[in-house]
PDB file of C-alpha atoms in Angstrom:
ATOM      1  CA  UNK A   1      -9.423  11.728  16.451  1.00  0.00           C
ATOM      2  CA  UNK A   2     -10.860  11.036  12.992  1.00  0.00           C
ATOM      3  CA  UNK A   3     -12.225   7.622  12.088  1.00  0.00           C
ATOM      4  CA  UNK A   4      -9.977   5.895   9.570  1.00  0.00           C
ATOM      5  CA  UNK A   5     -10.260   3.337   6.881  1.00  0.00           C
ATOM      6  CA  UNK A   6      -7.701   1.144   5.195  1.00  0.00           C
ATOM      7  CA  UNK A   7      -7.953   1.358   1.383  1.00  0.00           C
ATOM      8  CA  UNK A   8      -6.696  -1.238  -1.126  1.00  0.00           C
ATOM      9  CA  UNK A   9      -5.497  -0.478  -4.650  1.00  0.00           C
ATOM     10  CA  UNK A  10      -8.382   0.247  -6.914  1.00  0.00           C
ATOM     11  CA  UNK A  11      -9.847  -2.568  -8.967  1.00  0.00           C
ATOM     12  CA  UNK A  12      -9.550  -0.900 -12.327  1.00  0.00           C
ATOM     13  CA  UNK A  13      -5.742  -0.462 -11.854  1.00  0.00           C
ATOM     14  CA  UNK A  14      -5.367  -4.016 -10.513  1.00  0.00           C
ATOM     15  CA  UNK A  15      -7.407  -5.634 -13.331  1.00  0.00           C
ATOM     16  CA  UNK A  16      -5.321  -3.901 -15.966  1.00  0.00           C
ATOM     17  CA  UNK A  17      -2.149  -5.275 -14.343  1.00  0.00           C
ATOM     18  CA  UNK A  18      -3.605  -8.739 -13.888  1.00  0.00           C
ATOM     19  CA  UNK A  19      -4.620  -8.779 -17.484  1.00  0.00           C
ATOM     20  CA  UNK A  20      -1.040  -8.013 -18.702  1.00  0.00           C
ATOM     21  CA  UNK A  21      -1.002  -4.244 -18.659  1.00  0.00           C
ATOM     22  CA  UNK A  22       2.343  -2.476 -18.062  1.00  0.00           C
ATOM     23  CA  UNK A  23       3.623  -1.593 -14.624  1.00  0.00           C
ATOM     24  CA  UNK A  24       4.931   1.835 -13.505  1.00  0.00           C
ATOM     25  CA  UNK A  25       8.070   1.336 -15.575  1.00  0.00           C
ATOM     26  CA  UNK A  26       6.172   0.078 -18.722  1.00  0.00           C
ATOM     27  CA  UNK A  27       7.026  -3.598 -18.163  1.00  0.00           C
ATOM     28  CA  UNK A  28       4.813  -6.674 -17.960  1.00  0.00           C
ATOM     29  CA  UNK A  29       4.634  -8.058 -14.420  1.00  0.00           C
ATOM     30  CA  UNK A  30       6.749 -11.057 -13.464  1.00  0.00           C
ATOM     31  CA  UNK A  31       4.914 -14.153 -12.469  1.00  0.00           C
ATOM     32  CA  UNK A  32       5.982 -16.270  -9.411  1.00  0.00           C
ATOM     33  CA  UNK A  33       4.507 -18.939  -7.218  1.00  0.00           C
ATOM     34  CA  UNK A  34       3.977 -18.148  -3.524  1.00  0.00           C
ATOM     35  CA  UNK A  35       5.763 -20.106  -0.879  1.00  0.00           C
ATOM     36  CA  UNK A  36       3.057 -18.850   1.554  1.00  0.00           C
ATOM     37  CA  UNK A  37       5.494 -16.690   3.528  1.00  0.00           C
ATOM     38  CA  UNK A  38       4.457 -13.057   3.361  1.00  0.00           C
ATOM     39  CA  UNK A  39       3.402 -12.300  -0.190  1.00  0.00           C
ATOM     40  CA  UNK A  40       0.880  -9.575   0.517  1.00  0.00           C
ATOM     41  CA  UNK A  41      -1.685  -8.714  -2.267  1.00  0.00           C
ATOM     42  CA  UNK A  42      -2.342  -5.036  -2.273  1.00  0.00           C
ATOM     43  CA  UNK A  43      -5.837  -5.525  -3.742  1.00  0.00           C
ATOM     44  CA  UNK A  44      -7.516  -8.037  -1.452  1.00  0.00           C
ATOM     45  CA  UNK A  45      -5.156  -7.055   1.368  1.00  0.00           C
ATOM     46  CA  UNK A  46      -4.603 -10.712   2.234  1.00  0.00           C
ATOM     47  CA  UNK A  47      -1.588 -12.932   1.842  1.00  0.00           C
ATOM     48  CA  UNK A  48      -1.157 -14.951  -1.269  1.00  0.00           C
ATOM     49  CA  UNK A  49      -1.468 -18.686  -0.335  1.00  0.00           C
ATOM     50  CA  UNK A  50       1.270 -21.206  -0.875  1.00  0.00           C
ATOM     51  CA  UNK A  51       1.145 -22.516  -4.445  1.00  0.00           C
ATOM     52  CA  UNK A  52      -0.811 -19.612  -5.856  1.00  0.00           C
ATOM     53  CA  UNK A  53       0.658 -17.519  -8.680  1.00  0.00           C
ATOM     54  CA  UNK A  54       1.265 -13.884  -8.027  1.00  0.00           C
ATOM     55  CA  UNK A  55       2.572 -10.798  -9.888  1.00  0.00           C
ATOM     56  CA  UNK A  56       5.691  -8.818  -9.047  1.00  0.00           C
ATOM     57  CA  UNK A  57       5.634  -5.323 -10.506  1.00  0.00           C
ATOM     58  CA  UNK A  58       6.599  -1.717  -9.981  1.00  0.00           C
ATOM     59  CA  UNK A  59       3.804   0.443  -8.722  1.00  0.00           C
ATOM     60  CA  UNK A  60       3.621   4.159  -8.042  1.00  0.00           C
ATOM     61  CA  UNK A  61       0.627   4.830  -5.811  1.00  0.00           C
ATOM     62  CA  UNK A  62       0.241   8.491  -6.917  1.00  0.00           C
ATOM     63  CA  UNK A  63      -1.825  10.166  -9.605  1.00  0.00           C
ATOM     64  CA  UNK A  64       1.126  11.768 -11.477  1.00  0.00           C
ATOM     65  CA  UNK A  65       4.956  11.526 -11.557  1.00  0.00           C
ATOM     66  CA  UNK A  66       6.708  14.057  -9.401  1.00  0.00           C
ATOM     67  CA  UNK A  67       9.735  14.007  -7.047  1.00  0.00           C
ATOM     68  CA  UNK A  68       7.788  12.592  -4.121  1.00  0.00           C
ATOM     69  CA  UNK A  69       5.920   9.929  -6.068  1.00  0.00           C
ATOM     70  CA  UNK A  70       7.826   6.880  -4.900  1.00  0.00           C
ATOM     71  CA  UNK A  71       7.838   3.765  -7.080  1.00  0.00           C
ATOM     72  CA  UNK A  72       8.513   0.306  -5.743  1.00  0.00           C
ATOM     73  CA  UNK A  73       7.764  -3.373  -5.953  1.00  0.00           C
ATOM     74  CA  UNK A  74       4.414  -4.826  -4.945  1.00  0.00           C
ATOM     75  CA  UNK A  75       2.696  -8.168  -5.206  1.00  0.00           C
ATOM     76  CA  UNK A  76      -0.798  -8.956  -6.536  1.00  0.00           C
ATOM     77  CA  UNK A  77      -2.629 -12.169  -7.027  1.00  0.00           C
ATOM     78  CA  UNK A  78      -2.183 -13.318 -10.645  1.00  0.00           C
ATOM     79  CA  UNK A  79      -5.804 -14.462 -10.755  1.00  0.00           C
ATOM     80  CA  UNK A  80      -8.448 -11.839 -10.228  1.00  0.00           C
ATOM     81  CA  UNK A  81      -9.309 -11.405  -6.613  1.00  0.00           C
ATOM     82  CA  UNK A  82     -11.928  -9.260  -4.949  1.00  0.00           C
ATOM     83  CA  UNK A  83     -10.829  -5.937  -3.451  1.00  0.00           C
ATOM     84  CA  UNK A  84     -10.801  -5.731   0.289  1.00  0.00           C
ATOM     85  CA  UNK A  85     -13.605  -3.569   1.572  1.00  0.00           C
ATOM     86  CA  UNK A  86     -12.230  -0.306   2.814  1.00  0.00           C
ATOM     87  CA  UNK A  87     -12.764  -0.104   6.533  1.00  0.00           C
ATOM     88  CA  UNK A  88     -11.312   0.399   9.997  1.00  0.00           C
ATOM     89  CA  UNK A  89     -10.116  -3.166  10.578  1.00  0.00           C
ATOM     90  CA  UNK A  90      -6.324  -3.810  10.319  1.00  0.00           C
ATOM     91  CA  UNK A  91      -5.931  -5.808   7.057  1.00  0.00           C
ATOM     92  CA  UNK A  92      -4.331  -9.208   7.090  1.00  0.00           C
ATOM     93  CA  UNK A  93      -1.288  -8.037   5.219  1.00  0.00           C
ATOM     94  CA  UNK A  94      -0.425  -5.617   8.036  1.00  0.00           C
ATOM     95  CA  UNK A  95      -0.271  -8.425  10.611  1.00  0.00           C
ATOM     96  CA  UNK A  96       2.867 -10.023   9.129  1.00  0.00           C
ATOM     97  CA  UNK A  97       5.528  -7.716  10.499  1.00  0.00           C
ATOM     98  CA  UNK A  98       6.129  -6.157  13.888  1.00  0.00           C
ATOM     99  CA  UNK A  99       6.740  -2.659  12.504  1.00  0.00           C
ATOM    100  CA  UNK A 100       5.700  -0.511   9.555  1.00  0.00           C
ATOM    101  CA  UNK A 101       6.465   2.975   8.216  1.00  0.00           C
ATOM    102  CA  UNK A 102       3.622   5.382   8.210  1.00  0.00           C
ATOM    103  CA  UNK A 103       3.928   8.705   6.273  1.00  0.00           C
ATOM    104  CA  UNK A 104       1.419  11.517   5.677  1.00  0.00           C
ATOM    105  CA  UNK A 105       0.878  13.220   2.394  1.00  0.00           C
ATOM    106  CA  UNK A 106      -0.756  16.508   1.516  1.00  0.00           C
ATOM    107  CA  UNK A 107      -3.479  17.106  -1.164  1.00  0.00           C
ATOM    108  CA  UNK A 108      -0.551  17.846  -3.513  1.00  0.00           C
ATOM    109  CA  UNK A 109       0.613  14.180  -3.066  1.00  0.00           C
ATOM    110  CA  UNK A 110       3.858  15.330  -1.461  1.00  0.00           C
ATOM    111  CA  UNK A 111       5.299  13.973   1.807  1.00  0.00           C
ATOM    112  CA  UNK A 112       4.394  16.158   4.842  1.00  0.00           C
ATOM    113  CA  UNK A 113       7.767  16.494   6.451  1.00  0.00           C
ATOM    114  CA  UNK A 114       7.909  15.259  10.047  1.00  0.00           C
ATOM    115  CA  UNK A 115       5.050  12.818   9.541  1.00  0.00           C
ATOM    116  CA  UNK A 116       7.089   9.738   8.695  1.00  0.00           C
ATOM    117  CA  UNK A 117       7.563   7.250  11.500  1.00  0.00           C
ATOM    118  CA  UNK A 118       8.304   3.623  12.144  1.00  0.00           C
ATOM    119  CA  UNK A 119       5.421   2.328  14.320  1.00  0.00           C
ATOM    120  CA  UNK A 120       4.651  -0.874  16.041  1.00  0.00           C
ATOM    121  CA  UNK A 121       1.932  -2.963  14.325  1.00  0.00           C
ATOM    122  CA  UNK A 122      -0.424  -2.397  17.318  1.00  0.00           C
ATOM    123  CA  UNK A 123       0.014   1.431  16.907  1.00  0.00           C
ATOM    124  CA  UNK A 124      -0.788   1.692  13.191  1.00  0.00           C
ATOM    125  CA  UNK A 125      -4.355   2.944  13.648  1.00  0.00           C
ATOM    126  CA  UNK A 126      -3.560   5.356  16.447  1.00  0.00           C
ATOM    127  CA  UNK A 127      -0.713   6.968  14.614  1.00  0.00           C
ATOM    128  CA  UNK A 128      -2.694   7.165  11.377  1.00  0.00           C
ATOM    129  CA  UNK A 129      -5.509   8.908  13.331  1.00  0.00           C
ATOM    130  CA  UNK A 130      -2.973  11.295  14.864  1.00  0.00           C
ATOM    131  CA  UNK A 131      -1.662  12.230  11.366  1.00  0.00           C
ATOM    132  CA  UNK A 132      -5.091  12.611   9.889  1.00  0.00           C
ATOM    133  CA  UNK A 133      -6.135  14.860  12.690  1.00  0.00           C
ATOM    134  CA  UNK A 134      -3.886  17.394  10.908  1.00  0.00           C
ATOM    135  CA  UNK A 135      -5.943  19.008   8.092  1.00  0.00           C
ATOM    136  CA  UNK A 136      -2.745  19.389   6.014  1.00  0.00           C
ATOM    137  CA  UNK A 137      -2.501  15.704   5.735  1.00  0.00           C
ATOM    138  CA  UNK A 138      -4.859  14.221   3.157  1.00  0.00           C
ATOM    139  CA  UNK A 139      -3.907  10.519   3.442  1.00  0.00           C
ATOM    140  CA  UNK A 140      -1.326   8.093   4.937  1.00  0.00           C
ATOM    141  CA  UNK A 141       0.683   5.434   3.276  1.00  0.00           C
ATOM    142  CA  UNK A 142       1.736   2.312   5.157  1.00  0.00           C
ATOM    143  CA  UNK A 143       5.030   0.837   3.943  1.00  0.00           C
ATOM    144  CA  UNK A 144       7.292  -2.011   4.993  1.00  0.00           C
ATOM    145  CA  UNK A 145       9.681  -0.932   7.639  1.00  0.00           C
ATOM    146  CA  UNK A 146      12.345  -3.214   6.278  1.00  0.00           C
ATOM    147  CA  UNK A 147      12.008  -2.806   2.482  1.00  0.00           C
ATOM    148  CA  UNK A 148       9.863   0.416   2.123  1.00  0.00           C
ATOM    149  CA  UNK A 149       7.353  -1.371  -0.097  1.00  0.00           C
ATOM    150  CA  UNK A 150       3.918   0.209  -0.308  1.00  0.00           C
ATOM    151  CA  UNK A 151       1.225  -1.804   1.534  1.00  0.00           C
ATOM    152  CA  UNK A 152      -1.960   0.169   1.807  1.00  0.00           C
ATOM    153  CA  UNK A 153      -3.428   3.672   2.084  1.00  0.00           C
ATOM    154  CA  UNK A 154      -5.265   5.048   5.075  1.00  0.00           C
ATOM    155  CA  UNK A 155      -7.841   7.777   4.641  1.00  0.00           C
ATOM    156  CA  UNK A 156     -10.339   9.530   6.881  1.00  0.00           C
ATOM    157  CA  UNK A 157     -13.598   7.454   7.058  1.00  0.00           C
TER     158      UNK A 157
END
């Protein structure tokens, strides 16, 4: 099985959004204050603490628009935060729910049919390794099992 790494959103994209740049739909992000209950930042891959401001915006984690390029809401710290280091450890934001959706994508950024599955939190790494053992799968997205929101990307290490 291949070694894996969890990858946050890239800093250039996040800084543009934190500095008022438009989201995937061309809108400025909404600003809210965290109640400390499950507001996961997709850049530092940690939860946004109670009382901290955060952004709510539409994000499309794909390089170009196409039918399989899902767009959905994500949260980011409103203040600039450091990117999580890509690595094999399960990020804090993936410890908040008992289950997640994992789905494999090809080099063409399209869903590899048959790869999507709801997995228990404890099985995220193992299922990602299983998917990435298939050379047709270039990367894996982790999404919320209840709301389908994008959480993080998993790649071969």
